[in-house]
Coordinates of C-alpha atoms and ligand atoms in Angstrom, one line a residue:
M1 CA 126.9 -91.4 10.8
N2 CA 129.1 -94.5 9.1
Y3 CA 127.0 -95.4 6.2
D4 CA 128.9 -98.2 4.7
K5 CA 127.6 -101.0 7.0
K6 CA 127.9 -104.9 6.5
T7 CA 125.1 -106.5 4.8
I8 CA 123.6 -110.2 4.1
R9 CA 125.9 -110.2 1.2
D10 CA 129.3 -109.9 3.5
I11 CA 128.6 -112.8 6.5
D12 CA 127.7 -116.5 5.9
V13 CA 124.1 -117.2 6.5
S14 CA 123.8 -121.0 6.1
G15 CA 121.9 -123.1 8.6
K16 CA 121.4 -119.8 10.4
K17 CA 118.3 -118.6 12.6
I18 CA 117.8 -114.8 11.3
L19 CA 115.7 -112.5 13.7
L20 CA 115.2 -110.1 10.8
R21 CA 113.1 -107.2 11.4
C22 CA 110.9 -105.7 8.6
D23 CA 108.2 -103.1 8.3
F24 CA 105.0 -104.4 8.2
N25 CA 103.3 -101.7 9.3
V26 CA 101.2 -100.4 6.4
P27 CA 97.9 -98.7 5.8
H28 CA 94.7 -100.7 6.0
D29 CA 91.1 -100.8 6.9
K30 CA 90.8 -101.5 10.3
K31 CA 87.8 -103.9 10.4
T32 CA 88.6 -105.8 7.2
G33 CA 92.2 -105.9 7.2
V34 CA 92.4 -105.0 4.1
I35 CA 95.9 -103.5 2.6
H36 CA 95.8 -100.0 0.6
D37 CA 99.7 -99.9 0.1
D38 CA 101.7 -102.9 -0.1
T39 CA 104.9 -101.0 -0.4
R40 CA 106.7 -102.0 2.0
I41 CA 105.6 -105.2 2.5
V42 CA 106.9 -105.4 -1.2
S43 CA 110.4 -104.1 -0.6
T44 CA 111.6 -106.2 2.1
L45 CA 111.3 -109.4 -0.3
P46 CA 114.4 -109.4 -1.7
T47 CA 116.5 -109.6 1.8
I48 CA 113.6 -112.2 2.4
R49 CA 114.1 -114.1 -0.5
Y50 CA 117.9 -113.8 -0.3
L51 CA 118.0 -115.6 2.9
L52 CA 115.9 -118.0 2.2
E53 CA 117.5 -119.0 -1.1
H54 CA 121.1 -119.0 1.1
N55 CA 119.7 -121.6 3.3
A56 CA 118.7 -119.1 6.4
A57 CA 115.5 -119.8 8.9
V58 CA 113.7 -116.4 8.7
I59 CA 111.9 -115.2 11.9
L60 CA 110.4 -112.1 10.9
L61 CA 109.7 -109.3 13.0
S62 CA 107.6 -105.9 12.6
H63 CA 104.6 -103.5 14.7
L64 CA 101.6 -102.7 13.1
G65 CA 100.1 -99.1 14.3
R66 CA 100.2 -98.2 17.7
P67 CA 98.6 -100.8 20.2
H68 CA 101.0 -98.8 23.3
G69 CA 101.5 -102.7 25.0
Q70 CA 97.7 -103.7 24.4
W71 CA 96.5 -106.4 23.0
K72 CA 94.5 -105.3 20.3
Q73 CA 93.0 -107.7 17.8
E74 CA 92.7 -105.2 14.8
M75 CA 96.0 -104.3 15.1
S76 CA 97.7 -108.3 14.1
L77 CA 99.7 -108.2 11.6
F78 CA 97.7 -111.6 10.1
S79 CA 96.9 -109.9 6.9
A80 CA 100.1 -108.8 6.6
R81 CA 100.7 -112.6 6.9
D82 CA 98.4 -113.5 4.5
H83 CA 99.7 -111.0 2.0
L84 CA 103.5 -112.1 2.2
E85 CA 101.7 -115.7 1.9
K86 CA 100.7 -115.2 -1.7
L87 CA 104.1 -112.8 -2.5
L88 CA 106.3 -115.1 -1.2
G89 CA 104.6 -118.3 -2.4
I90 CA 104.9 -120.7 0.7
P91 CA 103.5 -120.8 4.3
V92 CA 103.5 -118.3 6.6
P93 CA 103.0 -119.9 9.9
M94 CA 102.4 -116.8 12.6
T95 CA 102.7 -116.9 16.4
T96 CA 100.0 -116.4 18.8
D97 CA 101.9 -114.4 21.1
V98 CA 104.9 -112.4 21.3
L99 CA 107.9 -113.7 23.0
G100 CA 105.8 -116.4 24.8
P101 CA 105.6 -120.5 25.3
D102 CA 104.1 -120.2 21.4
T103 CA 107.1 -117.9 19.9
K104 CA 109.5 -120.0 21.6
A105 CA 108.0 -123.3 20.1
K106 CA 108.1 -122.1 16.7
C107 CA 111.3 -120.8 16.5
A108 CA 113.0 -123.3 18.1
A109 CA 111.5 -125.6 15.3
L110 CA 112.5 -123.7 12.5
Q111 CA 114.2 -125.1 9.8
P112 CA 116.7 -123.6 7.2
G113 CA 114.6 -122.4 4.0
Q114 CA 111.1 -121.7 6.4
V115 CA 110.0 -118.6 7.6
V116 CA 107.8 -117.3 10.7
L117 CA 106.4 -114.1 11.8
V118 CA 106.4 -113.0 15.3
E119 CA 103.0 -111.2 15.9
N120 CA 102.8 -107.1 16.3
L121 CA 105.6 -106.7 18.9
R122 CA 104.1 -104.1 19.7
F123 CA 101.8 -105.3 21.8
R124 CA 104.7 -106.1 24.6
I125 CA 105.3 -102.6 26.4
E126 CA 108.7 -103.7 26.8
E127 CA 109.2 -103.1 22.5
E128 CA 108.8 -99.6 22.7
K129 CA 110.7 -98.9 25.7
N130 CA 113.9 -101.1 24.3
D131 CA 113.5 -103.0 27.7
P132 CA 116.8 -105.0 27.7
E133 CA 116.2 -108.2 29.0
F134 CA 113.1 -108.5 26.5
A135 CA 115.5 -107.5 23.1
K136 CA 118.0 -109.9 25.2
E137 CA 114.7 -112.3 25.3
L138 CA 114.4 -111.5 21.7
A139 CA 117.9 -112.3 20.7
S140 CA 118.1 -115.5 22.4
L141 CA 115.2 -116.7 19.4
A142 CA 118.2 -116.6 17.0
D143 CA 121.6 -116.1 15.5
I144 CA 121.9 -113.0 13.8
F145 CA 119.8 -109.8 14.0
V146 CA 119.3 -108.3 9.9
F147 CA 117.8 -105.0 10.1
D148 CA 115.5 -104.2 7.3
A149 CA 112.7 -101.6 8.1
F150 CA 114.1 -98.5 7.5
G151 CA 110.8 -96.9 8.5
C152 CA 111.9 -97.7 12.0
A153 CA 115.6 -96.7 11.5
H154 CA 114.9 -93.2 14.2
R155 CA 113.4 -95.6 16.6
A156 CA 115.5 -96.9 19.4
H157 CA 113.4 -99.4 19.9
A158 CA 113.9 -103.6 21.3
S159 CA 113.6 -104.6 17.8
T160 CA 115.2 -102.0 15.9
A161 CA 118.4 -101.7 18.3
G162 CA 118.4 -103.4 21.4
V163 CA 118.8 -106.6 20.2
A164 CA 121.9 -105.6 18.4
D165 CA 123.6 -105.5 21.7
Y166 CA 123.6 -109.5 21.9
L167 CA 123.7 -110.7 18.4
P168 CA 126.2 -110.1 15.3
S169 CA 123.9 -107.6 12.9
V170 CA 123.9 -106.5 10.0
A171 CA 121.8 -104.4 7.2
G172 CA 119.1 -106.2 4.5
L173 CA 119.2 -105.1 1.3
L174 CA 116.3 -102.4 1.4
V175 CA 118.3 -100.4 4.3
E176 CA 121.5 -100.8 1.9
K177 CA 119.8 -99.6 -1.1
E178 CA 118.4 -96.4 1.2
L179 CA 122.3 -95.9 2.8
A180 CA 123.5 -96.3 -0.5
F181 CA 121.3 -93.4 -2.1
M182 CA 120.9 -91.1 0.6
G183 CA 124.6 -91.2 1.6
K184 CA 125.9 -90.8 -1.5
A185 CA 123.3 -87.8 -1.8
L186 CA 124.1 -85.9 1.1
D187 CA 128.5 -87.1 1.5
E188 CA 129.4 -87.3 -2.3
P189 CA 126.6 -86.0 -4.2
Q190 CA 126.9 -85.6 -8.4
R191 CA 126.6 -81.9 -8.3
P192 CA 124.6 -79.2 -8.5
L193 CA 122.9 -81.3 -5.6
V194 CA 119.4 -79.5 -5.5
A195 CA 116.9 -80.0 -2.4
I196 CA 113.4 -79.2 -2.7
L197 CA 111.2 -79.2 0.3
G198 CA 107.7 -78.4 0.7
G199 CA 104.8 -79.7 3.1
A200 CA 102.9 -77.8 6.0
K201 CA 105.0 -77.0 8.5
V202 CA 108.2 -75.5 9.0
S203 CA 109.1 -77.1 12.3
D204 CA 109.1 -80.3 10.5
K205 CA 111.7 -79.9 8.3
I206 CA 113.8 -77.1 10.6
G207 CA 116.9 -79.4 11.1
V208 CA 116.8 -80.5 7.7
I209 CA 117.0 -77.2 5.8
N210 CA 120.2 -76.1 8.5
S211 CA 122.2 -79.3 7.0
L212 CA 121.0 -78.9 3.9
L213 CA 122.5 -75.4 3.8
Q214 CA 126.0 -76.9 4.1
K215 CA 125.4 -79.5 1.3
A216 CA 123.1 -78.1 -1.3
D217 CA 123.9 -75.9 -4.2
T218 CA 120.3 -74.8 -4.8
I219 CA 117.3 -75.0 -1.9
I220 CA 113.9 -74.8 -3.4
I221 CA 111.0 -74.1 -0.6
G222 CA 107.6 -74.6 -1.5
G223 CA 104.4 -76.0 0.0
G224 CA 102.7 -74.8 3.2
M225 CA 106.3 -74.1 4.6
S226 CA 106.8 -71.5 1.7
Y227 CA 104.0 -68.9 3.5
T228 CA 106.2 -68.4 6.8
F229 CA 109.1 -67.4 4.2
Q230 CA 107.2 -64.8 2.7
V231 CA 106.1 -63.4 6.1
A232 CA 110.4 -63.2 7.3
Q233 CA 110.7 -61.2 4.0
G234 CA 108.0 -58.7 4.7
G235 CA 105.3 -60.1 3.0
T236 CA 101.8 -60.6 3.2
I237 CA 99.9 -64.0 3.0
G238 CA 96.1 -63.4 3.8
T239 CA 95.1 -66.6 5.6
S240 CA 97.8 -68.9 4.3
L241 CA 99.1 -71.4 6.6
L242 CA 101.8 -69.6 8.5
D243 CA 104.3 -71.2 11.7
A244 CA 104.5 -67.9 13.6
D245 CA 106.8 -69.3 16.2
H246 CA 109.1 -69.7 12.8
I247 CA 109.2 -66.3 11.3
D248 CA 112.7 -65.9 12.4
Y249 CA 114.1 -68.6 11.7
A250 CA 113.1 -68.3 8.6
R251 CA 114.8 -65.0 8.1
D252 CA 117.4 -66.7 9.1
M253 CA 117.4 -69.6 6.8
I254 CA 117.3 -66.6 4.0
A255 CA 120.3 -64.9 5.9
K256 CA 122.5 -67.9 5.7
A257 CA 121.7 -69.3 2.3
K258 CA 122.8 -65.5 1.2
A259 CA 126.1 -65.6 3.5
Q260 CA 127.1 -69.2 2.6
G261 CA 126.5 -69.0 -1.5
V262 CA 123.4 -71.5 -1.7
K263 CA 120.2 -70.3 -4.0
L264 CA 117.2 -70.1 -1.9
L265 CA 114.2 -70.4 -4.2
L266 CA 111.3 -69.3 -3.1
P267 CA 107.9 -69.1 -4.9
T268 CA 106.8 -65.3 -6.7
D269 CA 103.6 -66.5 -7.4
N270 CA 100.7 -68.8 -5.3
V271 CA 97.5 -70.1 -6.2
V272 CA 95.1 -68.8 -3.8
T273 CA 91.5 -69.9 -2.8
Q274 CA 89.3 -68.0 -0.4
D275 CA 88.1 -71.6 1.0
F276 CA 90.0 -74.8 1.7
A277 CA 88.0 -76.9 -0.5
A278 CA 88.4 -79.1 -3.3
D279 CA 86.1 -76.8 -5.8
A280 CA 86.8 -73.8 -4.6
P281 CA 87.0 -70.8 -7.2
S282 CA 91.1 -69.7 -7.6
R283 CA 93.4 -67.5 -8.8
V284 CA 96.7 -66.5 -9.2
V285 CA 98.2 -63.7 -7.4
P286 CA 102.3 -63.0 -7.2
S287 CA 103.9 -64.1 -3.5
R288 CA 104.3 -62.2 -0.7
E289 CA 101.1 -59.8 -2.0
I290 CA 98.2 -62.3 -1.0
P291 CA 95.0 -60.4 -0.2
D292 CA 93.4 -60.9 3.2
G293 CA 91.0 -63.7 3.3
W294 CA 92.8 -65.9 0.3
M295 CA 95.1 -68.5 1.2
G296 CA 97.3 -70.1 -1.1
M297 CA 97.0 -73.8 -2.4
D298 CA 99.7 -74.2 -4.9
I299 CA 102.8 -72.9 -5.9
G300 CA 102.1 -70.8 -9.7
P301 CA 102.5 -71.5 -13.3
E302 CA 106.1 -68.9 -13.1
T303 CA 106.9 -70.4 -10.4
A304 CA 106.6 -74.0 -11.1
A305 CA 108.3 -72.6 -14.5
C306 CA 111.4 -71.6 -12.1
F307 CA 111.8 -74.3 -9.9
T308 CA 111.7 -76.6 -13.3
E309 CA 114.4 -74.7 -14.9
A310 CA 116.5 -74.9 -11.3
I311 CA 115.9 -79.0 -11.7
Q312 CA 116.9 -79.4 -15.1
G313 CA 120.4 -78.3 -14.8
A314 CA 120.5 -80.6 -11.4
G315 CA 123.1 -83.5 -11.1
T316 CA 120.9 -84.7 -8.0
V317 CA 117.6 -84.1 -6.8
I318 CA 116.6 -84.6 -3.0
W319 CA 112.7 -83.8 -2.5
N320 CA 110.4 -84.2 0.3
G321 CA 106.9 -82.5 0.8
P322 CA 104.6 -81.0 -1.5
M323 CA 104.2 -78.0 -3.2
G324 CA 100.3 -77.5 -2.2
V325 CA 97.5 -79.2 -1.7
F326 CA 98.2 -81.7 -3.9
E327 CA 95.3 -84.3 -2.4
F328 CA 92.7 -81.7 -4.5
P329 CA 93.7 -82.2 -8.2
A330 CA 92.9 -78.6 -8.3
F331 CA 96.0 -77.4 -6.8
A332 CA 98.3 -80.7 -7.7
A333 CA 99.9 -78.5 -10.8
G334 CA 102.9 -77.8 -8.5
T335 CA 103.9 -80.6 -7.3
N336 CA 103.0 -82.5 -11.1
A337 CA 105.5 -80.2 -12.5
I338 CA 108.3 -80.8 -9.3
A339 CA 107.6 -84.9 -10.4
Q340 CA 107.9 -84.4 -14.0
A341 CA 110.6 -82.3 -13.5
M342 CA 112.5 -84.9 -11.7
S343 CA 111.3 -87.7 -14.2
T344 CA 112.7 -86.0 -17.2
L345 CA 116.3 -85.6 -16.2
E346 CA 118.6 -88.4 -17.8
N347 CA 122.0 -88.5 -16.4
A348 CA 121.2 -87.2 -13.0
V349 CA 120.3 -89.0 -8.9
T350 CA 116.7 -88.1 -8.1
I351 CA 115.3 -89.7 -4.5
V352 CA 111.7 -88.8 -3.3
G353 CA 112.0 -89.0 0.4
G354 CA 109.2 -90.8 2.6
G355 CA 105.5 -89.8 3.5
D356 CA 103.7 -87.5 1.6
S357 CA 106.1 -86.9 -1.2
V358 CA 105.7 -90.6 -2.0
S359 CA 102.1 -90.4 -3.0
A360 CA 102.2 -87.5 -4.6
V361 CA 104.7 -88.8 -6.8
E362 CA 102.7 -92.0 -7.5
K363 CA 99.8 -89.8 -8.4
T364 CA 101.5 -88.5 -11.0
G365 CA 102.4 -91.7 -12.9
F366 CA 106.1 -90.5 -12.6
A367 CA 107.3 -92.9 -9.8
S368 CA 109.2 -95.2 -12.3
K369 CA 111.6 -92.8 -13.5
I370 CA 113.1 -91.5 -9.9
S371 CA 115.8 -93.4 -9.5
H372 CA 115.0 -94.0 -5.6
I373 CA 112.2 -93.7 -3.4
S374 CA 112.7 -93.6 0.2
T375 CA 110.4 -96.1 2.4
G376 CA 111.4 -94.4 5.4
G377 CA 109.0 -91.0 5.7
G378 CA 110.3 -89.8 9.1
A379 CA 113.8 -91.8 9.3
S380 CA 114.6 -90.3 6.0
L381 CA 113.5 -86.6 6.9
E382 CA 116.6 -87.5 9.8
F383 CA 118.8 -88.9 7.7
L384 CA 119.0 -85.8 5.5
E385 CA 119.1 -83.7 8.8
G386 CA 122.5 -85.7 9.8
L387 CA 121.3 -87.2 12.9
E388 CA 122.6 -90.5 13.7
L389 CA 119.4 -92.9 13.6
P390 CA 119.6 -95.5 16.5
G391 CA 118.6 -98.5 14.0
I392 CA 121.6 -97.4 11.5
V393 CA 124.1 -97.1 14.1
C394 CA 124.1 -100.3 15.7
L395 CA 124.9 -102.0 12.6
E396 CA 128.2 -103.7 12.2
D397 CA 130.4 -101.3 10.1
R398 CA 132.1 -102.6 6.9
Ligands
AMP401 P1 103.9 -82.7 5.3 O1 103.3 -84.2 6.3 O2 104.8 -81.7 6.2 O3 104.6 -83.1 4.4 O4 102.5 -82.1 5.1 C1 101.9 -82.5 3.6 C2 100.9 -81.8 3.5 O5 100.8 -80.5 3.3 C3 99.5 -82.4 2.6 O6 98.8 -83.3 3.3 C4 99.3 -81.0 2.1 O7 98.2 -80.6 1.4 C5 99.8 -80.0 2.5 N1 100.0 -78.7 2.3 C6 101.2 -78.4 1.4 N2 101.0 -77.2 0.9 C7 100.1 -76.9 1.8 C8 99.2 -75.4 1.8 N3 99.9 -74.8 0.7 N4 98.4 -74.6 2.8 C9 97.7 -76.2 3.3 N5 98.6 -77.2 3.2 C10 99.4 -78.0 2.8

């Protein structure tokens, strides 16, 4: 996939109507609409502001939740709109339909320097189906398509890819930043490149491990997925998470890493408990020798020290997935150690990719010391996997 895409900086947007796909799919209270985390809204502000300052008229598009083509009031974008109004300090009118008469009237009347938000696109079934007629009608509202919803880049929907068939299409500033950091980290990283993978399931990260074996110098595996690797090495893991369908795969990855000269680091000790509970009594045992009835909840101190040492020598670090059940403070030490090690690197590029790892790094308080925190969970995983992302591929090459 070519990462060198045209952006809003490369084209003249003055006096033009822009269809700007954002990701306002923010965690919120379904009853009160209160937004729990506004990161996705805040991260699109530079693009919205740039367009308004350069005399464009901006039609904002987003989805929220999974209404599957039904009008569901609790998935209306109104709280995102209210929040955006506060952040931008200008009125953000919203449409009362999706591509109906109200959308068409409001978009037709829109003037440069003004903004309007279209109601949740997924209220129409054609959005997720990437219906060409729907995409064409959407495109007819504007002159240019700007894609800034990196978190949705792996979806081929009407508003993330379909409209690009009908309009000149470029990246927004958030997508530009994501491509710059993640693309460079994969294509021409400052070496050594250390990739850290954790989280619950091996199956989620299969493609990523395979792809990183071609690119990384060191791969660190912790978290729930590491126990399958311990079984692949002939160990016992008690009641720890096991992805039984992927034991052979894990064995294969260990062999491949060896053959290709990639350092693959696995835990050597684990914090284990008898219950999956925040206050369960714990002890530290050697990995691959976890007793019956005990489950791994975190990497142990020896492993944390070893992983820290590997991170300290890195030129680039990419991290996706916690090292343990970090939601329980007693089992967050391993995850914290990774965040801390990354935060102390002076001349390295550090990237945290999406989802739970982002909440983990924010919990540790080291987020401001990380070079780039990706806004895409699934999208950044697919990016690391080397897959073509429909929301990116459809943009014009520079
Ligand atoms: P993922 O969505 O695959 O990145 O997984 C994140 C989840 O993995 C978090 O909710 C963690 O609590 C969980 N996790 C990490 N390590 C373990 C473990 N050893 N046992 C159970 N769950 C874990």
